Structures are given as structure tokens and as C-alpha cells.
CSV table of C-alpha atoms in Angstrom, one decimal:
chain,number,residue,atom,x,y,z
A,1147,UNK,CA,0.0,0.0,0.0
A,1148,UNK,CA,3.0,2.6,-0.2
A,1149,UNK,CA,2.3,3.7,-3.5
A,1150,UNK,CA,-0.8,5.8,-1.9
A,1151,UNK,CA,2.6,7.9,-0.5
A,1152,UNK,CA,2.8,9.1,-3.5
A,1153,UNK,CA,-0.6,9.6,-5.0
A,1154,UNK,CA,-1.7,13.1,-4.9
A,1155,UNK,CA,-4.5,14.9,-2.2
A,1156,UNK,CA,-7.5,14.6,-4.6
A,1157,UNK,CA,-6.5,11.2,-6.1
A,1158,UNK,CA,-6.0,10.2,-2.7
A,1159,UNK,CA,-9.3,11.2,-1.5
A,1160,UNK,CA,-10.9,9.7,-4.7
A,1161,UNK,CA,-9.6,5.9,-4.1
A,1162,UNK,CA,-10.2,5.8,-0.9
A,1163,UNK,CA,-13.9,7.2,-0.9
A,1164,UNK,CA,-14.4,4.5,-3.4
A,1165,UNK,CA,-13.2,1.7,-1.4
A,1166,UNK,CA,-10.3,0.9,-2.9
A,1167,UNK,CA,-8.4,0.3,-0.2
A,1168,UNK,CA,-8.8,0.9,3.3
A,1169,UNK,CA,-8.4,4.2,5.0
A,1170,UNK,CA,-6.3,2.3,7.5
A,1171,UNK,CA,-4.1,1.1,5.1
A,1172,UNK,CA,-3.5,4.5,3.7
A,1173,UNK,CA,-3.1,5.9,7.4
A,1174,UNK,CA,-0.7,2.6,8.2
A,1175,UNK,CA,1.9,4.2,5.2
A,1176,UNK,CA,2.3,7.6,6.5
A,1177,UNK,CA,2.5,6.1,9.7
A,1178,UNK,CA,5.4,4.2,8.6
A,1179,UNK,CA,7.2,6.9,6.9
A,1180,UNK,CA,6.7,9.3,10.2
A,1181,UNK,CA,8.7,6.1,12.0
A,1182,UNK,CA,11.0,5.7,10.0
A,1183,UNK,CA,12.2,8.9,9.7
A,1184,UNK,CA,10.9,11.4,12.3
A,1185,UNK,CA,14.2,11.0,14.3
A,1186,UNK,CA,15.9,12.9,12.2
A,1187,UNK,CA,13.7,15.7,11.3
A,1188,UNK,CA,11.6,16.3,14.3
A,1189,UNK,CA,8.5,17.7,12.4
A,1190,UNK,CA,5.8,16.3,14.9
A,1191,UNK,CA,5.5,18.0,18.7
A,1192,UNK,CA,2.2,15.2,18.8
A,1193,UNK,CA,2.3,12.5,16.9
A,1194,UNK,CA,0.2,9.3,18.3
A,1195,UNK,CA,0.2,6.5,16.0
A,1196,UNK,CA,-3.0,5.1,18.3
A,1197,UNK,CA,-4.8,7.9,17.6
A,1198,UNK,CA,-4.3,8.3,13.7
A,1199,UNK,CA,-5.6,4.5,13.4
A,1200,UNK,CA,-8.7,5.3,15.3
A,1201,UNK,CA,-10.0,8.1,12.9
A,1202,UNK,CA,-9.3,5.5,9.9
A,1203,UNK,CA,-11.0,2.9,11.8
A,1204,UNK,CA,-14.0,4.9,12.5
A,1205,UNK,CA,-14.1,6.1,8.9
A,1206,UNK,CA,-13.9,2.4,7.4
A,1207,UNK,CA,-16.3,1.3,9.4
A,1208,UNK,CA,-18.9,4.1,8.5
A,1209,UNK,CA,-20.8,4.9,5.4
A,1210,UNK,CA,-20.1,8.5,5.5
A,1211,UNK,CA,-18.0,9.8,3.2
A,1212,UNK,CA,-16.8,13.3,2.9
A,1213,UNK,CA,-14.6,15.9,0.1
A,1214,UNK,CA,-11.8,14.9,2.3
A,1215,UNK,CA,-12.3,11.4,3.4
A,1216,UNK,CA,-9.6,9.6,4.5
A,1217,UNK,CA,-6.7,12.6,3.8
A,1218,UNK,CA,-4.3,12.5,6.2
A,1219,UNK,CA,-3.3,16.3,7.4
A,1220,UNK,CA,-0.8,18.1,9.6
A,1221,UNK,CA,-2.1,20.6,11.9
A,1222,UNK,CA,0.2,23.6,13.2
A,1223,UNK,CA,0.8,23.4,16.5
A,1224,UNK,CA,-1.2,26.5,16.8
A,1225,UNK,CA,-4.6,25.2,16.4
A,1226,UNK,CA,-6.6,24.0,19.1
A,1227,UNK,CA,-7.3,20.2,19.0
A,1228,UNK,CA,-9.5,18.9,21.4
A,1229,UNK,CA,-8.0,15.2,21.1
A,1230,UNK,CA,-4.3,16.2,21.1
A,1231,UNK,CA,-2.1,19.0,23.1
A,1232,UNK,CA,-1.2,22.2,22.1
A,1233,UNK,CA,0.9,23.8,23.1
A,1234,UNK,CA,1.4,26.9,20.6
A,1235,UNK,CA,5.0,26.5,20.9
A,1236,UNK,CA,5.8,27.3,24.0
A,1237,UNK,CA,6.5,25.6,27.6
A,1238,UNK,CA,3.9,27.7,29.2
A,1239,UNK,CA,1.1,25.7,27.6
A,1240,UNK,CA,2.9,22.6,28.3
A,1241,UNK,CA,-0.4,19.9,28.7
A,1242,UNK,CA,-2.8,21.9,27.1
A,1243,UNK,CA,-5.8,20.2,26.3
A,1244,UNK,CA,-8.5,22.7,24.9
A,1245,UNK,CA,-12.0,21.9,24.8
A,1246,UNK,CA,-12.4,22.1,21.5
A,1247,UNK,CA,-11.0,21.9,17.9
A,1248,UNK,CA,-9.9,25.4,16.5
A,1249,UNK,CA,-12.6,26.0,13.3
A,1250,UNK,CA,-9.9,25.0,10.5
A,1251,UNK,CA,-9.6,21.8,12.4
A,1252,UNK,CA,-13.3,21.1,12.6
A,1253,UNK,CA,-14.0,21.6,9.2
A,1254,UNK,CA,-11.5,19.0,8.4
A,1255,UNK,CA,-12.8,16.7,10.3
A,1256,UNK,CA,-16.4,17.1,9.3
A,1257,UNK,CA,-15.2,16.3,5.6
A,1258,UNK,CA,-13.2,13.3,6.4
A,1259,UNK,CA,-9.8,14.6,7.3
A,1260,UNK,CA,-7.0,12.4,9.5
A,1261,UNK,CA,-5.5,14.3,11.8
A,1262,UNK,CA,-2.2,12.8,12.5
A,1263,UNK,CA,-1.0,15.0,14.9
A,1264,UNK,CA,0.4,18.4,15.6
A,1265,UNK,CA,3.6,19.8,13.2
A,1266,UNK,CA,5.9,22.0,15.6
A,1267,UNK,CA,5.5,25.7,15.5
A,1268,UNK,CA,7.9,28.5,16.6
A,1269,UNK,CA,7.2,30.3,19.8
A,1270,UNK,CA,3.5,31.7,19.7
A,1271,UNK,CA,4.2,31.5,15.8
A,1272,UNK,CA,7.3,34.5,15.8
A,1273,UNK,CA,10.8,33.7,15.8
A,1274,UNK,CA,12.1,31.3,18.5
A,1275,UNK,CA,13.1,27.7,16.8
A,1276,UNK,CA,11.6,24.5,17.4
A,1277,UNK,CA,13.5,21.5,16.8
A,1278,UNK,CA,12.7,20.4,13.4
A,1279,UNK,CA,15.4,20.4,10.5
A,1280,UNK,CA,15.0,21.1,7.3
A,1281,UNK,CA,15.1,17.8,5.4
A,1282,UNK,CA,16.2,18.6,2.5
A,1283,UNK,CA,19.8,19.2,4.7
A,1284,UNK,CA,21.9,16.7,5.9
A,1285,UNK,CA,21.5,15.4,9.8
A,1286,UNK,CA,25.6,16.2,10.1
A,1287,UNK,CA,25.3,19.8,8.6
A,1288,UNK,CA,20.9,21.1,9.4
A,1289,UNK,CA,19.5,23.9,7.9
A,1290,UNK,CA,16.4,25.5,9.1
A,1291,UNK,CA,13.3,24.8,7.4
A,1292,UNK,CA,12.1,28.0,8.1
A,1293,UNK,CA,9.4,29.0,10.2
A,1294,UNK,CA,6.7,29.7,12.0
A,1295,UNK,CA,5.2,26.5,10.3
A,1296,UNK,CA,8.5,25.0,10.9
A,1297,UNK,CA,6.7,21.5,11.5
A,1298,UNK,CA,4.3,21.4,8.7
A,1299,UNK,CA,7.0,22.5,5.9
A,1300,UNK,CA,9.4,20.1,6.9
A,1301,UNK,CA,6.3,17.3,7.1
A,1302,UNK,CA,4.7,17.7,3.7
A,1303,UNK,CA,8.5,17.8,2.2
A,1304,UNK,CA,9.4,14.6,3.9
A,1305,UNK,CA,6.3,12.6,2.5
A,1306,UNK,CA,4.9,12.3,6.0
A,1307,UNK,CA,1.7,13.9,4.8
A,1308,UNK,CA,0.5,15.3,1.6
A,1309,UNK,CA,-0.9,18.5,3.3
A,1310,UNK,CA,-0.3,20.5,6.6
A,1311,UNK,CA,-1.8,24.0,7.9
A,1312,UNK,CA,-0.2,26.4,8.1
A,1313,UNK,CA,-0.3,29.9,9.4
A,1314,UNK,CA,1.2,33.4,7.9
A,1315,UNK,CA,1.3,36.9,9.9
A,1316,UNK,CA,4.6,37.7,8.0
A,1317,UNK,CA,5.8,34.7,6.1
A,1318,UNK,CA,5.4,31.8,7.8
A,1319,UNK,CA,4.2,29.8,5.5
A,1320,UNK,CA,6.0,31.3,2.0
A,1321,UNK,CA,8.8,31.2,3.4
A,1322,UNK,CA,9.3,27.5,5.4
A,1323,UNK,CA,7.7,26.1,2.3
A,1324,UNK,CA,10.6,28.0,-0.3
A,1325,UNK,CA,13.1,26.7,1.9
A,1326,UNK,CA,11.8,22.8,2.8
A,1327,UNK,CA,10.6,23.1,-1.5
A,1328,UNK,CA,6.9,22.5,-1.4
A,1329,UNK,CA,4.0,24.4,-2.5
A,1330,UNK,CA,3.0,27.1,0.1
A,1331,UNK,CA,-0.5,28.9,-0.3
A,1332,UNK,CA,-1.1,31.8,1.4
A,1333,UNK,CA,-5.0,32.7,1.1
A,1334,UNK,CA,-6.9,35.9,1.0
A,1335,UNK,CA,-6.8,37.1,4.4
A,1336,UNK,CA,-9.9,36.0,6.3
A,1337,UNK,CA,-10.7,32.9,3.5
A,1338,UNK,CA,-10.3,30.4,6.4
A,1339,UNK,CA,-11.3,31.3,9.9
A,1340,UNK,CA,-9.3,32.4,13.0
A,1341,UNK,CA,-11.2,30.5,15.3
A,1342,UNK,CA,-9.6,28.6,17.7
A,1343,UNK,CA,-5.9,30.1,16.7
A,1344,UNK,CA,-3.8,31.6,19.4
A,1345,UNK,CA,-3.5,35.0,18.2
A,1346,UNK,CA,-0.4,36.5,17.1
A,1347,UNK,CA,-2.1,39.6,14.9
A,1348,UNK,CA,-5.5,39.4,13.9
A,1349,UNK,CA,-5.2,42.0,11.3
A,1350,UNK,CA,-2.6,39.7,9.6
A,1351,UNK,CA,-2.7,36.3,10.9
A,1352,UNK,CA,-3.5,34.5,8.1
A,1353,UNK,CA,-4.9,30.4,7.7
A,1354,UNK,CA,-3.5,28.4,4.9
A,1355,UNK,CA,-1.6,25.1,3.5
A,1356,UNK,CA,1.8,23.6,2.6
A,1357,UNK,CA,2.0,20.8,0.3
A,1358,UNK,CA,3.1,19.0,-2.5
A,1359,UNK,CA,1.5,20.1,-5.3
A,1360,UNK,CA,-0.5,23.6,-6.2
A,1361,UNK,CA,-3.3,21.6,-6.9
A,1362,UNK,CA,-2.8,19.7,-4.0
A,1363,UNK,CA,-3.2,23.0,-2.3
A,1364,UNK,CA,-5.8,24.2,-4.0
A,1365,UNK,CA,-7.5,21.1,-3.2
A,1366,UNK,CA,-7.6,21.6,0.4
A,1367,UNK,CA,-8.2,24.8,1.1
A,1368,UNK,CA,-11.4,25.1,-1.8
A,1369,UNK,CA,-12.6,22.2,0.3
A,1370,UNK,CA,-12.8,24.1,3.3
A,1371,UNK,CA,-13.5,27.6,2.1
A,1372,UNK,CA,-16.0,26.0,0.0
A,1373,UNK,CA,-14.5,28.1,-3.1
A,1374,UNK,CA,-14.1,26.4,-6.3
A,1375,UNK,CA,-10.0,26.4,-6.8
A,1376,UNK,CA,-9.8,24.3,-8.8
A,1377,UNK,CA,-6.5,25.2,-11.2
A,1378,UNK,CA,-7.6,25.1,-14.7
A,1379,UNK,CA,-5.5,26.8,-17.2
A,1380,UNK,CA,-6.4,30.4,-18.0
A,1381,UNK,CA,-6.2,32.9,-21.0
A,1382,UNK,CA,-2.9,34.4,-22.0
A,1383,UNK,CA,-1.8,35.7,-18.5
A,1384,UNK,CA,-0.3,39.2,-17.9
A,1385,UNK,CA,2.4,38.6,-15.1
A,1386,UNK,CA,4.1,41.8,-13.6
A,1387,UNK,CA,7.4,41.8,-12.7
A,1388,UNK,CA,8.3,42.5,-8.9
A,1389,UNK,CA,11.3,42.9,-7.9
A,1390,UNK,CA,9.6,44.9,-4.4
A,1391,UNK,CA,11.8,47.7,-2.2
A,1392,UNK,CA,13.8,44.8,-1.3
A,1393,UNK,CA,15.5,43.6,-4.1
A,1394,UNK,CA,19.0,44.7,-2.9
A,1395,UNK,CA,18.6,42.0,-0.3
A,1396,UNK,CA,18.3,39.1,-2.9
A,1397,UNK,CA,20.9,37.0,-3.7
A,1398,UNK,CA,22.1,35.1,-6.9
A,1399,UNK,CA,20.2,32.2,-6.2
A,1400,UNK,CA,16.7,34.3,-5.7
A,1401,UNK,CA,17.7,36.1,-9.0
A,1402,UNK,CA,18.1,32.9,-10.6
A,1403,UNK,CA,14.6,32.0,-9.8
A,1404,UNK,CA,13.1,35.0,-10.5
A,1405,UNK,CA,14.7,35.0,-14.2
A,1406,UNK,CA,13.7,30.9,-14.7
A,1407,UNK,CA,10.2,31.8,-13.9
A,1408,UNK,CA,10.1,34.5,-15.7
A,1409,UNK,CA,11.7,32.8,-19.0
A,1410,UNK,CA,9.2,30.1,-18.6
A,1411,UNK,CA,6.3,32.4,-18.0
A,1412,UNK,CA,7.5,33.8,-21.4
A,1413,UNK,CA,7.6,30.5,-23.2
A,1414,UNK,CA,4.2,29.5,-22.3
A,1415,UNK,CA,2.8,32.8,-23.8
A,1416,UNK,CA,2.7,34.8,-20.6
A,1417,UNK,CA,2.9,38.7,-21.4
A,1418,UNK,CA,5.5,40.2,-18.7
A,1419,UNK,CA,6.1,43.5,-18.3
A,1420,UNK,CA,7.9,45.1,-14.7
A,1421,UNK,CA,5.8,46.7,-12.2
A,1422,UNK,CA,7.2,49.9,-10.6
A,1423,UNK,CA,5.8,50.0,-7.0
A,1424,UNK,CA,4.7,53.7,-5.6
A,1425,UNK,CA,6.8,55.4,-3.4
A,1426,UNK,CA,4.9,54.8,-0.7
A,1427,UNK,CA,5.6,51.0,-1.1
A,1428,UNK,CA,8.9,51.3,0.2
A,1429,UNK,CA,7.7,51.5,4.6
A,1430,UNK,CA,4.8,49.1,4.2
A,1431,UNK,CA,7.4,46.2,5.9
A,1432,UNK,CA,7.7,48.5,8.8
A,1433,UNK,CA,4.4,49.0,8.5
A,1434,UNK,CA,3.5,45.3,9.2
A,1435,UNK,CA,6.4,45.2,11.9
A,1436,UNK,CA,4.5,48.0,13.9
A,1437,UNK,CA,1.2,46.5,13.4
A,1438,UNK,CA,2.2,42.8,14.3
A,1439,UNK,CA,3.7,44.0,17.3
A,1440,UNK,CA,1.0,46.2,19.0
A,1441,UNK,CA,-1.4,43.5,18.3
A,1442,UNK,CA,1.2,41.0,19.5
A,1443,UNK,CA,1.4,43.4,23.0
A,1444,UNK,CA,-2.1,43.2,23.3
A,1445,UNK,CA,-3.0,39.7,22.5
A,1446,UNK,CA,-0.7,38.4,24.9
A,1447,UNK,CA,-1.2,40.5,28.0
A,1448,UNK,CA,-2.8,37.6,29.7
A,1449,UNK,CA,0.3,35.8,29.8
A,1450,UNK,CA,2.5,38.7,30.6
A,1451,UNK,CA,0.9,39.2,34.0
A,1452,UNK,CA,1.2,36.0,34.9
A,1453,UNK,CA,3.9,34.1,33.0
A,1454,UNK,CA,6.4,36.3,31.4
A,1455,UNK,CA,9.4,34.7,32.8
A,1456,UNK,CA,8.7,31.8,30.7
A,1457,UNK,CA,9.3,34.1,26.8
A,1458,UNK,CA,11.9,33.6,25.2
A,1459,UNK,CA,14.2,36.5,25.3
A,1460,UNK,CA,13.0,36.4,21.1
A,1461,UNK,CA,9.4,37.2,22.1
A,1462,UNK,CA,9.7,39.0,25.0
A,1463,UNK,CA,11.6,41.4,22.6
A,1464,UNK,CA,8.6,40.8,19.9
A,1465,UNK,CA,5.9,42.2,23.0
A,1466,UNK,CA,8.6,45.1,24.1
A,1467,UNK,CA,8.7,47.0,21.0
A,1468,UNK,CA,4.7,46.3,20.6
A,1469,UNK,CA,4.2,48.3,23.8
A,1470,UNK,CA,6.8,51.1,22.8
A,1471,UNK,CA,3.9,51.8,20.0
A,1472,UNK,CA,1.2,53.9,20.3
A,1473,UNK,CA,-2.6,53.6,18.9
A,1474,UNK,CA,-1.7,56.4,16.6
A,1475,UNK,CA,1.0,55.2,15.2
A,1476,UNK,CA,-1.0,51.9,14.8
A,1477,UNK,CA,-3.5,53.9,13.3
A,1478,UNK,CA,-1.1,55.5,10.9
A,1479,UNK,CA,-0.1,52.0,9.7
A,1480,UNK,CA,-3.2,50.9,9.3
A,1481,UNK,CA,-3.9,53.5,6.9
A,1482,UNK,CA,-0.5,53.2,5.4
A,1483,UNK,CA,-1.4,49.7,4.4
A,1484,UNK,CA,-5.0,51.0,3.0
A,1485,UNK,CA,-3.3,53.2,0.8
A,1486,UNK,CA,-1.2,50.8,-0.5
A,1487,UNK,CA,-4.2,48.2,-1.2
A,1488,UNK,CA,-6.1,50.9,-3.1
A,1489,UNK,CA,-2.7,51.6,-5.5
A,1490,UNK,CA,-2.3,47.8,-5.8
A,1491,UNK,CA,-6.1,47.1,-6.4
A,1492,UNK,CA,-5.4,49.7,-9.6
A,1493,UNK,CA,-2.2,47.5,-10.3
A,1494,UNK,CA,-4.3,44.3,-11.1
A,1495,UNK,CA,-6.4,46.3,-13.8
A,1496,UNK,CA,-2.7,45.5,-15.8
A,1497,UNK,CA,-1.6,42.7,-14.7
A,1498,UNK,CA,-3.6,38.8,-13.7
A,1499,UNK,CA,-0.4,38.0,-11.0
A,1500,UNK,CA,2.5,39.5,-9.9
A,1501,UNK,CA,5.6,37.7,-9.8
A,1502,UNK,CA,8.3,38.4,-6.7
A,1503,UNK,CA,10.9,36.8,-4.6
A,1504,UNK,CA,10.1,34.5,-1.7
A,1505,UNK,CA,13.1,34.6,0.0
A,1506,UNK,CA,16.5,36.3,0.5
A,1507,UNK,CA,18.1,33.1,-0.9
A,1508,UNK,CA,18.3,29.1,-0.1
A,1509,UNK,CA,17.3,28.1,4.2
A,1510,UNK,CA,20.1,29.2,6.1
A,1511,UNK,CA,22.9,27.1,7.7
A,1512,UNK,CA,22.2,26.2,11.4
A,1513,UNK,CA,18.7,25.8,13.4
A,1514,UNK,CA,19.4,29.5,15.5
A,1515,UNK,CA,16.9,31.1,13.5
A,1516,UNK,CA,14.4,30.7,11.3
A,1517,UNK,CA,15.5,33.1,8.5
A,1518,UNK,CA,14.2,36.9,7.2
A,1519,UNK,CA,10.6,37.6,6.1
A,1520,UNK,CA,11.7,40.2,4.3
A,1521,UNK,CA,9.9,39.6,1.1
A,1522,UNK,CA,6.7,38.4,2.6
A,1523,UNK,CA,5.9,40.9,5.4
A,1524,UNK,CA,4.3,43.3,2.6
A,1525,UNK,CA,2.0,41.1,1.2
A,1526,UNK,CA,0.8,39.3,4.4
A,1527,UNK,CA,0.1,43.5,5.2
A,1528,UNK,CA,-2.0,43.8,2.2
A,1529,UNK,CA,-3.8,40.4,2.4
A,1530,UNK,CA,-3.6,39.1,-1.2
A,1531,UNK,CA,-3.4,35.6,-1.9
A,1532,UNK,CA,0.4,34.2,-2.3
A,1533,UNK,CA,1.3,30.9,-4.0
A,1534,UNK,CA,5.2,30.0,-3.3
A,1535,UNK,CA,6.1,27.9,-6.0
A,1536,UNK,CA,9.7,26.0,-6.2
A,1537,UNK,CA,11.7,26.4,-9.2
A,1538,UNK,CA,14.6,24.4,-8.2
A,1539,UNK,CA,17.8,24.3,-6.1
A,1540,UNK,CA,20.4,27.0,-5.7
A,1541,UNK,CA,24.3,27.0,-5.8
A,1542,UNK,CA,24.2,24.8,-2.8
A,1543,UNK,CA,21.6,22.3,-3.7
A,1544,UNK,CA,18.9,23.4,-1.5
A,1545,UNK,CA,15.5,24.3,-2.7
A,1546,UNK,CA,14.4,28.0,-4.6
A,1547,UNK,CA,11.5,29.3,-5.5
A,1548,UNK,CA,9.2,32.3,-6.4
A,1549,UNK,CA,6.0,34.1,-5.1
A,1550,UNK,CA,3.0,34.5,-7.2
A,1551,UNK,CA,1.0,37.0,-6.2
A,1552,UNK,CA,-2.7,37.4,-7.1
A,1553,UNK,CA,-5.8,39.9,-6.8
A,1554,UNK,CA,-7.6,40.1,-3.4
A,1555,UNK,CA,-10.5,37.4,-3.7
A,1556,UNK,CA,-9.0,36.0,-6.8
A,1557,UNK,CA,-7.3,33.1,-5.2
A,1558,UNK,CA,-8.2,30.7,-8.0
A,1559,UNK,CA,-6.7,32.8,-11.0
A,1560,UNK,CA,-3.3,33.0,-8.6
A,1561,UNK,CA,-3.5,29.1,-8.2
A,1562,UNK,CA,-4.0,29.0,-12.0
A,1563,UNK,CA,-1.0,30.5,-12.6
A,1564,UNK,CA,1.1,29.2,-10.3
A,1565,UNK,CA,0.2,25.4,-11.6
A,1566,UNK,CA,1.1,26.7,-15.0
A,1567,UNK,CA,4.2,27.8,-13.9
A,1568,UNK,CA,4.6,24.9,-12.3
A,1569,UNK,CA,3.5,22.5,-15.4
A,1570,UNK,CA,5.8,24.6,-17.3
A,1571,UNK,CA,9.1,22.5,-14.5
A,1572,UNK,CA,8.2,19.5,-15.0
């Protein structure tokens, strides 16, 4: 039954709602291939065998059937699970058993998901490391995968399970996912619900998926949002050229990419043309720094007053510059990022997607830190959809990719595009 390892999401799904083979068999695969190689890459902070065999169990021996029947998923330790701990990353939740399952979660469940566990997730989703390593690295020489959705990344790339959540307040999931080399897909802001998530930033936290594939991706998060995403080639796109405020910061390897997807953008009959971003562009990632931050400060004042000695000095830094901000200067940023969606709304008149970098370059060396979100932080400020797509390795054989950008709302024209892009690799 290993060959469902490598079956995608929807075919998956398809087999096993028709009885195939057994959900449990499916279940018993993944299970294996957490085993075997878990040691080494430390994806899971809940992983229960037991548990995982009892939802295929209860699904094989049911007649329901649901759009996601039998798929097993990843959740970010973020997300409330009312079978499972969570522990959002940090030690003071250590044994925390919520009452319920966050809404993301739920709606899984109700359509036939397998939870398999929890993925690890940095501290309260910022900037403290988990454990996991990046597995396309060595276990002599680890690289980050990234982070916050350090676990789920890492997961998915290892064929542990075909999709994860994720979450994104600055680039948590476009990020891990360019530097592990899977698909990451960053929805609309507010597509998938908040319920049930500690809270980092409301104004930017963000629900979405890592895995495999774009359709894959697409997949599971149209499920959910009940939105039809289904990638289907499109017209002749127009693709703008992005290099962002930023672009000093890339490296080769990131201007590799962005060329290679551009060329092949070009060969398929794309029409590219560069996008020259407003001056006002240029503080939106300071923008999103002040806003995270005073909503960061105020989110977690609960834990402040009663458990502060247990932050990292990362975070604690994270909630000390949120309280050195001011509601008008929150204010001000708030605007500053409306401004900027109004001028990029106009933008989309000329262009279907916009094309930019993902990362700096390929993960860094080491599992100190997670890496920069320095290309992501503006478009997790204006909420359009993101698609991270990997275009290869760099100079030191690790994975590279690019960001597609698309339209507020238009989510499925953005996953179009990206799957062509990604046709185009293969």
C-alpha cells in the first residue's frame, strides 16, 4: 500500500472514498514513513500512532463519506485540537488540552480529514526555533526549514503527509515552504477562519496550506472555504514583474529563480512587463512590523501578567517594541497599508499576478533562527493571496523558489498560474 505515499490529495481522497483500499491502510503508510524517519527531522510535537488509526478505523467502518475522506493532514501546533495538546509552541502551555478543535480543524474533520497530529511551530508563531530540520539538509550539517510553520513545511516535504496547515502573519508559510521546496499557499486574508488560533495579529494572521503540489493546495483549502480552486489553465496571463523595495537583499540564487520563472512564464505565452511600486511601497514592511507588534502586545497581556518569565528573550523582545507603539502610530499603519491596497487594487487592472521573490536566498545554515521575512511581510500586510512555487535548487543544492501573487478574492486565478508555472518545470 505505499504507493498511496505518492498519490496526490484529490486522487488520494478519490480511491479511498471509493473503497479501494482501506483508509487504514493508507493511514498505516504515512504512519510508517513518520517512523521511519521522524528521528531525524523532528517535524511532529504530537504524533500518536493510536490515535491516527482510530480516525481511519471509524471512517472504514462508517458509510459517510466526505470531500476529504480519509486525507491524512498536519495541523500547526497552533490550532486548538481537542484530542491532542497544544501547546502553541511554547512551555507555558505545556499539557494543554483545549475543549475544542480550532474551526480550521473542525471543518477537516467534518469532511473526512485524518488528523495525524500536531507539526511544531515556533514560539506563539514569531521567531524562536523548534526543533525540526530542514530535510532537505543533511543530519551532520541542518539547515532551518524555516518558520513559524517550521513542522508542517518540513512534514509535507518529507512525504509524512501530503498536506499541513499552516499559518502566515509575515511569512510563515511562504517562506518554510521555499526553503523545505513544497508548495506554500497563502489565502486571502480572512478565507479560512481564525477561530480557535492563538493569536499572534488578527489584522494579519492568516490560515492556509503547505504541500506538495498547487493543486494539492488548492484542493484543500477550496474544500474548506467551500470556493471552487480548482486550477484550470487560463487565458494568455499578464504577469508583472516585482522585484519589491527589497530587491537589494536578494541573492544570486533568488535572481536565478526569478529569471527561470520568468523565461518560462514567457515560453508559455505569458505577457510580462515590470511593475514599478509607488513610493509609498517602500515602509509598508515597517508597517506590518508596527502592526504585528501592538497587536502582539495586546493579544498576549494575559500571559504577561502572569507568565512572562517563561518568553523567550526572542518574544519578550517581539511584545517590548509592541508596547513602545502607540494607537496612533497603529493607526497610521493601518492607513499606510490601505493606501497601499487601493494603488495595488489599480495595479491588477494590468496585470492577472504579480511575480516576486520568496526569500532572501536558499534556508540558512544552522537551526538558530528561522531566516528573514523580508519579502513576505508586505504582502501578508495587504492580504492578497500568495502561492510560493519551487523552481529548483540554488548554488548549494537546496530548494528555490518564487512568489506568485494574485488579486484580493481571486485566489483561483493566482492558483492557476502558479500550476502553470509549475507545469511549465516539469
Amino acid at each position: 500500500m505505499n504507493d498511496c505515499l505518492s498519490w496526490s490529495a484529490r486522487e488520494l481522497v478519490t480511491r479511498l472514498a471509493r473503497r479501494e483500499i482501506p483508509v487504514l491502510a493508507a493511514v498505516e503508510a504515512f504512519i510508517e514513513r513518520i517512523d521511519a524517519i521522524e528521528t531525524d527531522i523532528q517535524a511532529w510535537q504530537h504524533f500518536d500512532p493510536a490515535q491516527a488509526r482510530a480516525q481511519a478505523r471509524a471512517l472504514d467502518s462508517g458509510t459517510a463519506s466526505g470531500s476529504l475522506y480519509g486525507l491524512p493532514v498536519g495541523v500547526k501546533d497552533l490550532m486548538d485540537t481537542s484530542d491532542m495538546p497544544t501547546m502553541y509552541g511554547s512551555p507555558i502551555y505545556t499539557g494543554h488540552r483545549p475543549a475544542v478543535d480550532a474551526g480550521c480543524v473542525a471543518a477537516s474533520r467534518s469532511a473526512g480529514a485524518i488528523v495525524m497530529g500536531k507539526t511544531v511551530t515556533t514560539e506563539f508563531a514569531t521567531f524562536q526555533p523548534g526543533s525540526t530540520r530542514n530535510p532537505r539538509s543533511t543530519v551532520s550539517s541542518p539547515r532551518t526549514p524555516g518558520g513559524s510553520s517550521s513542522g508542517s513545511a518540513a512534514a509535507v516535504a518529507a512525504g509524512m503527509v501530503p498536506v499541513a496547515f499552516g499559518t502566515q502573519t509575515a511569512g510563515s508559510i511562504v517562506r518554510p515552504a521555499a526553503y523545505c521546496g513544497v508548495v506554500g499557499y497563502k489565502p486571502t486574508h480572512g478565507t479560512l477562519p481564525l477561530a480557535g488560533i492563538k493569536p499572534l495579529s488578527p489584522s494579519l494572521d492568516t490560515v492556509g496550506a503547505l504541500a506538495r503540489t498547487v493543486d494539492d493546495a488548492a484542493f484543500f483549502v477550496g474544500v474548506l472555504a467551500r470556493l471552487p480552486l480548482d486550477p484550470q489553465p487560463t487565458a494568455r496571463l499578464r504577469v508583472g514583474l516585482c522585484h519589491t523595495p527589497y530587491w537589494d537583499r536578494a541573492s544570486e540564487d533568488t535572481r536565478q529563480a526569478m529569471a527561470t520563472a520568468s523565461r518560462l512564464f514567457e515560453l508559455n505565452g505569458a505577457c510580462l512587463s515590470d511593475i514599478t511600486l509607488p513610493s509609498h511601497f517602500a515602509p509598508l514592511n515597517d508597517a506590518q512590523i508596527d502592526i504585528m507588534g501592538y497587536e502582539a502586545a495586546a493579544a498576549f497581556a494575559p500571559e504577561m501578567r502572569t507568565a512572562a518569565e517563561r518568553f523567550s528573550p526572542a518574544f519578550a523582545a517581539v511584545l517590548a517594541n509592541g508596547r513602545c507603539i502607540d494607537g496612533s502610530r497603529f493607526f497610521a499603519a493601518l492607513a499606510q497599508a490601505r493606501q497601499a491596497r487601493n494603488s495595488l487594487d489599480a495595479m491588477f487592472e494590468q496585470f492577472d499576478v504579480i511575480l516576486a521573490p520568496s526569500t532572501e536566498g536558499t534556508a540558512p545554515a544552522g537551526l538558530q533562527a528561522t531566516g528573514d521575512p523580508v519579502f513576505n511581510r508586505m504582502w501578508s500586510l495587504l492580504g492578497n493571496p500568495c502561492v510560493h512555487v519551487p523552481i529548483g535548487t540554488g548554488q548549494d543544492e537546496m530548494p528555490i523558489g518564487v512568489t506568485l501573487v494574485g488579486r484580493t478574492f481571486h485566489d483561483a486565478q493566482v492558483l492557476a498560474a502558479a500550476h502553470a508555472l509549475e507545469r511549465s518545470l516539469a
